[in-house]
XYZ file of C-alpha atoms in Angstrom:
93
model
C 109.056 80.386 92.402
C 112.314 82.043 93.346
C 113.867 81.388 96.768
C 116.478 83.778 98.170
C 118.506 82.591 101.157
C 119.980 85.216 103.500
C 120.338 86.203 107.167
C 118.418 89.500 106.989
C 114.921 88.583 105.791
C 113.018 87.145 107.517
C 114.053 88.259 110.984
C 115.148 85.676 113.547
C 112.337 83.464 114.729
C 110.841 83.032 111.260
C 111.739 80.471 108.615
C 110.589 82.227 105.453
C 108.544 85.126 104.153
C 106.932 85.892 100.821
C 107.283 89.298 99.189
C 105.635 89.673 95.778
C 106.089 86.008 94.895
C 109.728 85.783 95.994
C 110.442 83.641 99.048
C 113.077 84.951 101.425
C 114.399 82.222 103.737
C 117.057 82.131 106.422
C 120.315 80.379 105.517
C 119.962 77.834 108.322
C 116.829 76.398 106.650
C 118.573 75.633 103.354
C 117.154 73.688 101.523
C 113.674 74.954 102.332
C 111.191 72.196 103.177
C 108.600 71.402 100.511
C 105.791 72.040 103.030
C 107.010 75.619 103.608
C 107.443 76.202 99.868
C 103.841 75.079 99.355
C 102.659 77.334 102.202
C 104.371 80.370 100.676
C 103.076 79.459 97.191
C 99.544 79.626 98.604
C 100.283 83.171 99.800
C 101.453 84.087 96.285
C 98.147 82.865 94.833
C 96.255 84.837 97.491
C 98.188 87.998 96.581
C 97.329 87.547 92.895
C 93.649 86.993 93.692
C 93.523 90.124 95.827
C 95.147 92.096 93.011
C 92.442 90.891 90.614
C 89.693 91.759 93.107
C 91.212 95.215 93.613
C 91.372 95.732 89.836
C 87.764 94.636 89.259
C 86.467 96.748 92.144
C 88.447 99.678 90.731
C 86.606 99.283 87.431
C 83.269 99.204 89.284
C 84.092 102.294 91.360
C 85.304 104.216 88.306
C 81.975 103.464 86.592
C 80.100 104.657 89.664
C 82.230 107.806 89.857
C 81.624 108.488 86.177
C 77.837 108.273 86.596
C 78.114 110.352 89.779
C 79.857 113.188 87.925
C 77.868 112.947 84.687
C 74.370 112.891 86.190
C 74.893 115.399 88.963
C 76.995 115.148 92.031
C 74.631 115.769 94.902
C 71.507 114.142 93.508
C 73.075 110.642 93.384
C 73.831 110.296 97.098
C 70.913 108.712 98.955
C 71.263 110.605 102.237
C 71.364 113.892 100.327
C 68.223 112.904 98.410
C 66.517 112.391 101.755
C 67.771 115.778 102.939
C 66.219 117.430 99.894
C 62.886 115.738 100.627
C 62.820 116.873 104.263
C 64.475 120.280 103.876
C 61.257 122.151 104.644
C 60.855 120.491 108.048
C 61.367 122.931 110.917
C 61.589 120.433 113.787
C 64.423 118.046 114.567
C 63.794 114.345 114.315
């Protein structure tokens, strides 16, 4: 894990911040405590997990979209199916 020391990021009042797996720490906290490095490493793992979840859900949604387009757009949506069933009703519910 790469640690960059500077006076810009993070802003005053914070010790360190994690952007895309790179830790930015203020110069006055050099060397960065092991506890803070571990804390920021946990955030890196969380970011990777969320990327994987986003990727997998993207695959699922693309499969759904494909079946939505291939089978017929308006017949796949449940509330529109219900509308087609009750279209002949003349009174409001």
